[in-house]
């Protein structure tokens, strides 16, 4: 069977070789992200695999469908870049990848620790040979209430990680996770906002979660709250967050994802004038850590992403179904 892999990264190369051979797949690799400009390359390919930086909006899916594509496998957990309604209308079935949730969960804990221990300040001072400590006093996890929004695979793994620090864990999810009954106390969303010292976001981007963190929800939070986002940038109204940091309502933030990150993160822009004012402002704050959609990026997760993407397509073609298909 033939598969075209868009956004085929160099770091995926070994895994692509290994699983393509194991599954008997002839693979065409396109390093560029899927877009209107290169969707025609999929002509004649029933199976396409993509990453989250790919554009799978309706106009792009129309080109894929016209070229014979029937299955799209995201090698990512998030699939908000796929226009689900358009895919259904065009008869394209699609799946996501349930790769190692610990990749993101470990990173979330790192960002929480960096925020509560003022790591950015400590490192910046060291770089300037300023070895003073006043102003860099931190807080201890065991004294904090940490609110986890979205307790699926990654939120649950984050809760398990955090339980080792003896923090008080509260959670909010539209579908509570029974596996967390001994670790997390579920509370209504407004209560999580009011009670949390740290809020860690792990919900998917949907119409219902876009700007879940906005001026109104920030007003309901504790003074000095810390916000960590390893989910999707659009969960936060970035302008409202910047204002809340300026007003010192939010004492720190750590963001692995950012609104309008596409085209900026995962590329080298060192000689350019970047068109992302919010990124420039956030990077300048001493109490904000910005990482560039790195959370997933471990050896285990990359291997899993490629494996699940290709297995899903093989399963669609050979059995007519995929355990990773998104149906809702
Ligand atoms: P998942 O589907 O296992 O869990 C998501 C959870 O969020 C579910 O329990 C769901 O019920 C819950 N949820 C849905 N709507 C909600 C709402 N309105 N309020 C609260 N909870 C809600 O997904 P996952 O594998 O845990 O991944 C979560 C998200 O993390 C992905 O959708 C993706 O956007 C993001 N992600 C980011 C990175 C990264 O590198 N930064 C990597 C992987 C995933």
Short mmCIF file of C-alpha atoms and ligand atoms in Angstrom, two decimals:
data_model
loop_
_atom_site.label_atom_id
_atom_site.label_comp_id
_atom_site.label_asym_id
_atom_site.label_seq_id
_atom_site.Cartn_x
_atom_site.Cartn_y
_atom_site.Cartn_z
CA UNK A 1 0.00 0.00 0.00
CA UNK A 2 1.10 3.58 -0.71
CA UNK A 3 1.20 6.40 1.84
CA UNK A 4 2.18 10.03 1.44
CA UNK A 5 3.63 11.58 4.62
CA UNK A 6 3.47 15.36 4.81
CA UNK A 7 5.64 17.26 7.29
CA UNK A 8 8.01 14.27 7.27
CA UNK A 9 10.68 15.47 9.67
CA UNK A 10 14.30 14.30 9.64
CA UNK A 11 13.92 13.15 13.23
CA UNK A 12 11.12 10.78 12.15
CA UNK A 13 13.21 9.16 9.45
CA UNK A 14 14.34 6.03 11.35
CA UNK A 15 10.84 5.34 12.61
CA UNK A 16 9.36 5.82 9.13
CA UNK A 17 11.90 3.35 7.68
CA UNK A 18 11.21 0.81 10.41
CA UNK A 19 7.41 0.85 10.42
CA UNK A 20 7.00 1.26 6.66
CA UNK A 21 9.04 -1.89 6.19
CA UNK A 22 7.21 -3.80 8.93
CA UNK A 23 3.79 -2.84 7.53
CA UNK A 24 4.69 -3.27 3.86
CA UNK A 25 4.10 0.40 3.08
CA UNK A 26 5.66 2.26 0.18
CA UNK A 27 6.20 5.73 1.60
CA UNK A 28 6.48 9.07 -0.19
CA UNK A 29 7.87 11.74 2.13
CA UNK A 30 7.14 15.44 1.74
CA UNK A 31 9.14 17.57 4.21
CA UNK A 32 6.76 20.53 3.86
CA UNK A 33 3.54 20.87 5.84
CA UNK A 34 0.38 20.01 3.93
CA UNK A 35 -1.04 23.19 2.40
CA UNK A 36 -3.12 24.46 -0.50
CA UNK A 37 0.11 24.71 -2.49
CA UNK A 38 1.17 21.08 -2.19
CA UNK A 39 -2.07 19.13 -1.62
CA UNK A 40 -1.96 18.11 -5.30
CA UNK A 41 1.06 15.90 -4.51
CA UNK A 42 -1.35 13.49 -2.79
CA UNK A 43 -3.12 12.74 -6.08
CA UNK A 44 -3.50 8.98 -6.36
CA UNK A 45 -2.77 8.39 -2.65
CA UNK A 46 -5.61 6.82 -0.70
CA UNK A 47 -3.63 7.34 2.54
CA UNK A 48 -2.14 10.56 3.87
CA UNK A 49 -0.40 11.24 7.18
CA UNK A 50 0.13 14.73 8.63
CA UNK A 51 1.33 16.68 11.68
CA UNK A 52 -0.50 19.46 13.54
CA UNK A 53 1.25 22.25 11.62
CA UNK A 54 -0.41 20.93 8.44
CA UNK A 55 -3.42 22.70 6.99
CA UNK A 56 -6.29 20.23 6.69
CA UNK A 57 -8.99 22.85 6.25
CA UNK A 58 -11.92 22.33 3.88
CA UNK A 59 -10.23 23.70 0.71
CA UNK A 60 -7.20 21.46 1.25
CA UNK A 61 -9.34 18.40 2.03
CA UNK A 62 -11.31 19.06 -1.17
CA UNK A 63 -8.10 18.75 -3.20
CA UNK A 64 -7.18 15.56 -1.32
CA UNK A 65 -10.61 14.02 -1.87
CA UNK A 66 -10.57 14.92 -5.57
CA UNK A 67 -7.20 13.15 -5.81
CA UNK A 68 -8.57 9.96 -4.27
CA UNK A 69 -7.58 10.32 -0.60
CA UNK A 70 -9.86 8.39 1.75
CA UNK A 71 -7.87 8.23 4.99
CA UNK A 72 -5.88 10.87 6.86
CA UNK A 73 -3.84 9.88 9.91
CA UNK A 74 -2.63 12.69 12.15
CA UNK A 75 0.61 11.66 13.80
CA UNK A 76 -0.40 13.98 16.65
CA UNK A 77 -2.77 13.83 19.61
CA UNK A 78 -4.46 17.14 18.74
CA UNK A 79 -6.43 17.17 15.48
CA UNK A 80 -8.03 20.62 15.57
CA UNK A 81 -6.24 21.38 12.29
CA UNK A 82 -8.53 18.89 10.52
CA UNK A 83 -11.91 20.30 9.50
CA UNK A 84 -13.95 17.35 10.75
CA UNK A 85 -17.22 18.43 9.10
CA UNK A 86 -15.53 18.89 5.73
CA UNK A 87 -13.77 15.53 6.04
CA UNK A 88 -17.09 13.81 6.71
CA UNK A 89 -18.79 15.58 3.82
CA UNK A 90 -15.97 14.52 1.50
CA UNK A 91 -15.91 10.90 2.73
CA UNK A 92 -12.42 11.21 4.25
CA UNK A 93 -11.99 9.24 7.48
CA UNK A 94 -9.33 10.36 9.91
CA UNK A 95 -7.49 9.35 13.08
CA UNK A 96 -5.14 10.80 15.67
CA UNK A 97 -2.23 9.26 17.59
CA UNK A 98 -2.26 8.30 21.25
CA UNK A 99 1.50 8.51 21.64
CA UNK A 100 3.30 8.51 24.99
CA UNK A 101 1.37 11.00 27.16
CA UNK A 102 4.37 11.13 29.50
CA UNK A 103 6.24 13.22 26.93
CA UNK A 104 3.88 16.14 27.52
CA UNK A 105 3.10 15.32 31.15
CA UNK A 106 6.78 15.40 32.13
CA UNK A 107 7.22 18.68 30.29
CA UNK A 108 4.18 20.17 32.05
CA UNK A 109 5.71 19.31 35.42
CA UNK A 110 8.99 20.89 34.31
CA UNK A 111 7.15 24.10 33.36
CA UNK A 112 5.28 24.13 36.67
CA UNK A 113 8.58 23.71 38.55
CA UNK A 114 10.29 26.36 36.41
CA UNK A 115 7.46 28.76 37.21
CA UNK A 116 7.21 28.21 40.95
CA UNK A 117 11.04 28.20 41.37
CA UNK A 118 11.57 31.27 39.12
CA UNK A 119 13.96 29.39 36.83
CA UNK A 120 13.91 32.08 34.13
CA UNK A 121 15.07 34.72 36.61
CA UNK A 122 17.80 32.45 38.03
CA UNK A 123 19.15 31.55 34.58
CA UNK A 124 18.98 35.15 33.29
CA UNK A 125 20.86 36.42 36.34
CA UNK A 126 23.50 33.69 35.99
CA UNK A 127 24.00 34.63 32.35
CA UNK A 128 24.71 38.20 33.47
CA UNK A 129 26.99 37.05 36.32
CA UNK A 130 24.44 38.32 38.81
CA UNK A 131 24.55 35.69 41.53
CA UNK A 132 22.15 37.38 43.93
CA UNK A 133 19.12 35.45 45.12
CA UNK A 134 16.76 38.11 46.49
CA UNK A 135 13.63 38.13 44.34
CA UNK A 136 14.14 34.54 43.20
CA UNK A 137 12.46 32.90 46.18
CA UNK A 138 10.23 30.03 45.14
CA UNK A 139 7.35 28.03 46.49
CA UNK A 140 7.01 24.32 47.32
CA UNK A 141 4.72 21.97 45.43
CA UNK A 142 3.35 20.40 48.61
CA UNK A 143 1.94 23.77 49.65
CA UNK A 144 0.13 24.34 46.37
CA UNK A 145 -3.22 23.46 44.91
CA UNK A 146 -2.80 22.52 41.27
CA UNK A 147 -5.84 22.58 39.00
CA UNK A 148 -5.77 20.30 35.98
CA UNK A 149 -8.16 21.23 33.19
CA UNK A 150 -8.71 18.20 30.96
CA UNK A 151 -7.89 14.89 32.59
CA UNK A 152 -7.60 12.60 29.57
CA UNK A 153 -4.39 10.81 28.70
CA UNK A 154 -2.00 13.73 29.21
CA UNK A 155 -3.88 15.36 32.10
CA UNK A 156 -3.99 12.00 33.90
CA UNK A 157 -0.27 11.37 33.37
CA UNK A 158 0.42 14.89 34.66
CA UNK A 159 -1.68 14.19 37.76
CA UNK A 160 0.24 10.95 38.38
CA UNK A 161 3.55 12.81 38.05
CA UNK A 162 2.39 15.58 40.38
CA UNK A 163 1.09 13.17 43.01
CA UNK A 164 4.73 12.39 43.84
CA UNK A 165 5.18 15.97 44.99
CA UNK A 166 2.28 15.80 47.48
CA UNK A 167 0.52 18.75 45.87
CA UNK A 168 -3.24 19.06 46.35
CA UNK A 169 -4.70 18.11 42.98
CA UNK A 170 -8.08 19.29 41.76
CA UNK A 171 -9.47 18.70 38.30
CA UNK A 172 -12.13 19.76 35.86
CA UNK A 173 -13.25 17.75 32.86
CA UNK A 174 -16.51 17.42 30.96
CA UNK A 175 -16.01 13.65 31.37
CA UNK A 176 -14.20 12.90 34.66
CA UNK A 177 -11.61 10.12 34.49
CA UNK A 178 -12.48 7.26 36.89
CA UNK A 179 -8.83 6.16 36.95
CA UNK A 180 -8.00 9.36 38.86
CA UNK A 181 -10.50 8.92 41.68
CA UNK A 182 -7.77 8.51 44.31
CA UNK A 183 -5.53 11.28 42.97
CA UNK A 184 -7.71 14.16 41.86
CA UNK A 185 -10.74 15.84 43.39
CA UNK A 186 -13.09 16.92 40.62
CA UNK A 187 -14.65 20.35 41.09
CA UNK A 188 -16.76 22.66 38.90
CA UNK A 189 -14.70 24.87 36.56
CA UNK A 190 -15.29 28.08 38.54
CA UNK A 191 -14.19 26.36 41.75
CA UNK A 192 -11.00 25.18 40.05
CA UNK A 193 -10.35 28.76 38.95
CA UNK A 194 -10.93 30.09 42.48
CA UNK A 195 -8.91 27.44 44.34
CA UNK A 196 -5.85 26.79 42.17
CA UNK A 197 -2.39 28.25 42.76
CA UNK A 198 -1.34 26.71 39.45
CA UNK A 199 -3.64 25.90 36.53
CA UNK A 200 -2.33 23.38 33.98
CA UNK A 201 -4.27 23.10 30.71
CA UNK A 202 -4.71 19.71 29.01
CA UNK A 203 -8.03 20.00 27.16
CA UNK A 204 -8.28 19.76 23.37
CA UNK A 205 -8.99 22.82 21.24
CA UNK A 206 -12.67 22.79 20.31
CA UNK A 207 -15.31 25.47 19.81
CA UNK A 208 -16.09 25.03 23.52
CA UNK A 209 -12.52 25.45 24.79
CA UNK A 210 -11.34 28.32 22.57
CA UNK A 211 -10.42 31.17 24.94
CA UNK A 212 -11.48 29.12 27.97
CA UNK A 213 -8.94 31.30 29.77
CA UNK A 214 -10.11 34.85 29.12
CA UNK A 215 -10.48 38.13 31.03
CA UNK A 216 -13.59 36.85 32.81
CA UNK A 217 -12.16 33.49 33.86
CA UNK A 218 -8.88 35.13 34.92
CA UNK A 219 -10.87 37.51 37.17
CA UNK A 220 -12.22 34.44 39.01
CA UNK A 221 -8.71 33.12 39.72
CA UNK A 222 -6.61 33.60 42.86
CA UNK A 223 -4.34 36.63 42.90
CA UNK A 224 -0.87 35.46 41.90
CA UNK A 225 -2.11 32.42 40.00
CA UNK A 226 0.30 30.61 37.66
CA UNK A 227 -0.95 29.40 34.27
CA UNK A 228 0.73 26.58 32.35
CA UNK A 229 -0.38 25.64 28.84
CA UNK A 230 0.87 22.50 27.11
CA UNK A 231 -2.37 21.96 25.18
CA UNK A 232 -3.16 24.46 22.40
CA UNK A 233 -2.46 28.20 22.31
CA UNK A 234 -6.04 29.07 21.43
CA UNK A 235 -7.25 27.85 24.83
CA UNK A 236 -5.98 31.18 26.15
CA UNK A 237 -7.02 34.67 25.07
CA UNK A 238 -3.40 35.81 24.87
CA UNK A 239 -4.23 39.51 25.03
CA UNK A 240 -6.17 38.95 28.28
CA UNK A 241 -3.27 36.94 29.68
CA UNK A 242 -0.78 39.69 28.86
CA UNK A 243 -2.99 42.25 30.60
CA UNK A 244 -3.36 40.02 33.66
CA UNK A 245 0.43 39.59 33.86
CA UNK A 246 0.89 43.37 33.58
CA UNK A 247 -1.66 43.85 36.37
CA UNK A 248 0.15 41.17 38.45
CA UNK A 249 -3.04 39.16 38.76
CA UNK A 250 -1.14 36.31 37.10
CA UNK A 251 2.26 35.92 38.77
CA UNK A 252 3.78 33.61 36.16
CA UNK A 253 2.96 31.71 33.01
CA UNK A 254 4.62 28.92 31.09
CA UNK A 255 3.45 28.40 27.55
CA UNK A 256 4.52 25.59 25.28
CA UNK A 257 1.88 26.59 22.76
CA UNK A 258 0.72 30.00 21.59
CA UNK A 259 -2.07 31.43 19.48
CA UNK A 260 -0.91 31.85 15.87
CA UNK A 261 2.23 29.77 16.40
CA UNK A 262 1.89 28.09 13.03
CA UNK A 263 4.74 29.11 10.73
CA UNK A 264 6.75 30.47 13.65
CA UNK A 265 7.46 27.56 15.98
CA UNK A 266 9.68 24.76 14.64
CA UNK A 267 11.48 27.09 12.21
CA UNK A 268 14.61 29.24 12.32
CA UNK A 269 13.68 32.94 12.05
CA UNK A 270 16.87 34.42 13.48
CA UNK A 271 17.38 37.15 10.86
CA UNK A 272 13.74 38.08 10.52
CA UNK A 273 11.44 40.70 12.00
CA UNK A 274 8.84 38.37 13.49
CA UNK A 275 5.20 39.21 12.96
CA UNK A 276 4.03 38.08 16.37
CA UNK A 277 3.90 40.96 18.84
CA UNK A 278 2.37 38.85 21.60
CA UNK A 279 5.31 36.44 21.45
CA UNK A 280 7.74 39.35 21.72
CA UNK A 281 5.89 40.75 24.75
CA UNK A 282 5.60 37.40 26.50
CA UNK A 283 9.26 36.55 25.91
CA UNK A 284 10.25 39.87 27.47
CA UNK A 285 8.43 39.21 30.76
CA UNK A 286 10.79 37.79 33.42
CA UNK A 287 8.01 35.61 34.79
CA UNK A 288 6.93 33.99 31.52
CA UNK A 289 8.60 30.94 30.01
CA UNK A 290 7.82 30.33 26.36
CA UNK A 291 8.83 27.03 24.82
CA UNK A 292 8.16 26.30 21.19
CA UNK A 293 5.72 23.40 21.09
CA UNK A 294 8.44 21.12 22.45
CA UNK A 295 6.42 19.16 24.99
CA UNK A 296 5.75 16.14 22.77
CA UNK A 297 9.33 15.92 21.54
CA UNK A 298 10.90 12.81 23.08
CA UNK A 299 12.44 9.73 21.48
CA UNK A 300 9.55 7.58 22.67
CA UNK A 301 6.82 9.95 21.48
CA UNK A 302 8.29 10.46 18.01
CA UNK A 303 8.59 6.70 17.51
CA UNK A 304 5.01 6.22 18.74
CA UNK A 305 3.63 9.00 16.51
CA UNK A 306 5.03 7.48 13.35
CA UNK A 307 4.07 3.95 14.36
CA UNK A 308 0.48 4.88 15.20
CA UNK A 309 0.07 7.02 12.08
CA UNK A 310 1.18 4.23 9.76
CA UNK A 311 -0.60 1.45 11.69
CA UNK A 312 -3.82 3.44 11.59
CA UNK A 313 -3.65 3.83 7.81
CA UNK A 314 -2.76 0.15 7.34
CA UNK A 315 -5.70 -0.79 9.53
CA UNK A 316 -8.13 1.46 7.59
CA UNK A 317 -7.05 -0.07 4.28
CA UNK A 318 -6.79 -3.71 5.36
CA UNK A 319 -9.71 -4.02 7.80
CA UNK A 320 -11.92 -1.04 6.94
CA UNK A 321 -11.52 0.32 10.49
CA UNK A 322 -8.89 1.94 12.68
CA UNK A 323 -8.79 1.83 16.49
CA UNK A 324 -7.59 5.46 16.36
CA UNK A 325 -10.39 6.76 14.12
CA UNK A 326 -12.06 9.99 15.31
CA UNK A 327 -15.76 9.45 14.83
CA UNK A 328 -17.54 12.05 16.96
P1 LIG B 1 -7.46 13.25 25.52
O1 LIG B 1 -8.53 13.24 24.49
O2 LIG B 1 -6.95 11.96 26.06
O3 LIG B 1 -7.92 14.15 26.77
C1 LIG B 1 -8.54 15.39 26.64
C2 LIG B 1 -9.47 15.56 27.82
O4 LIG B 1 -10.00 16.88 27.77
C3 LIG B 1 -10.65 14.58 27.79
O5 LIG B 1 -10.75 13.94 29.04
C4 LIG B 1 -11.84 15.47 27.51
O6 LIG B 1 -13.05 15.01 28.15
C5 LIG B 1 -11.37 16.78 28.13
N1 LIG B 1 -12.14 17.93 27.69
C6 LIG B 1 -12.78 18.14 26.51
N2 LIG B 1 -13.41 19.31 26.52
C7 LIG B 1 -13.17 19.87 27.74
C8 LIG B 1 -13.57 21.08 28.36
N3 LIG B 1 -14.37 21.96 27.73
N4 LIG B 1 -13.15 21.31 29.61
C9 LIG B 1 -12.36 20.42 30.27
N5 LIG B 1 -11.97 19.25 29.73
C10 LIG B 1 -12.37 18.98 28.49
O7 LIG B 1 -6.27 14.11 24.87
P2 LIG B 1 -4.74 14.13 25.35
O8 LIG B 1 -3.99 13.10 24.61
O9 LIG B 1 -4.71 14.15 26.83
O10 LIG B 1 -4.28 15.54 24.75
C11 LIG B 1 -4.85 16.75 25.21
C12 LIG B 1 -4.42 17.88 24.30
O11 LIG B 1 -3.03 18.16 24.48
C13 LIG B 1 -4.52 17.55 22.80
O12 LIG B 1 -5.81 17.77 22.30
C14 LIG B 1 -3.49 18.49 22.19
O13 LIG B 1 -4.12 19.67 21.75
C15 LIG B 1 -2.54 18.80 23.32
N6 LIG B 1 -1.19 18.29 23.04
C16 LIG B 1 -0.14 19.15 23.08
C17 LIG B 1 1.15 18.66 22.85
C18 LIG B 1 2.37 19.53 22.93
O14 LIG B 1 3.42 19.13 22.42
N7 LIG B 1 2.31 20.70 23.55
C19 LIG B 1 1.33 17.32 22.57
C20 LIG B 1 0.23 16.46 22.58
C21 LIG B 1 -1.02 16.96 22.81
#
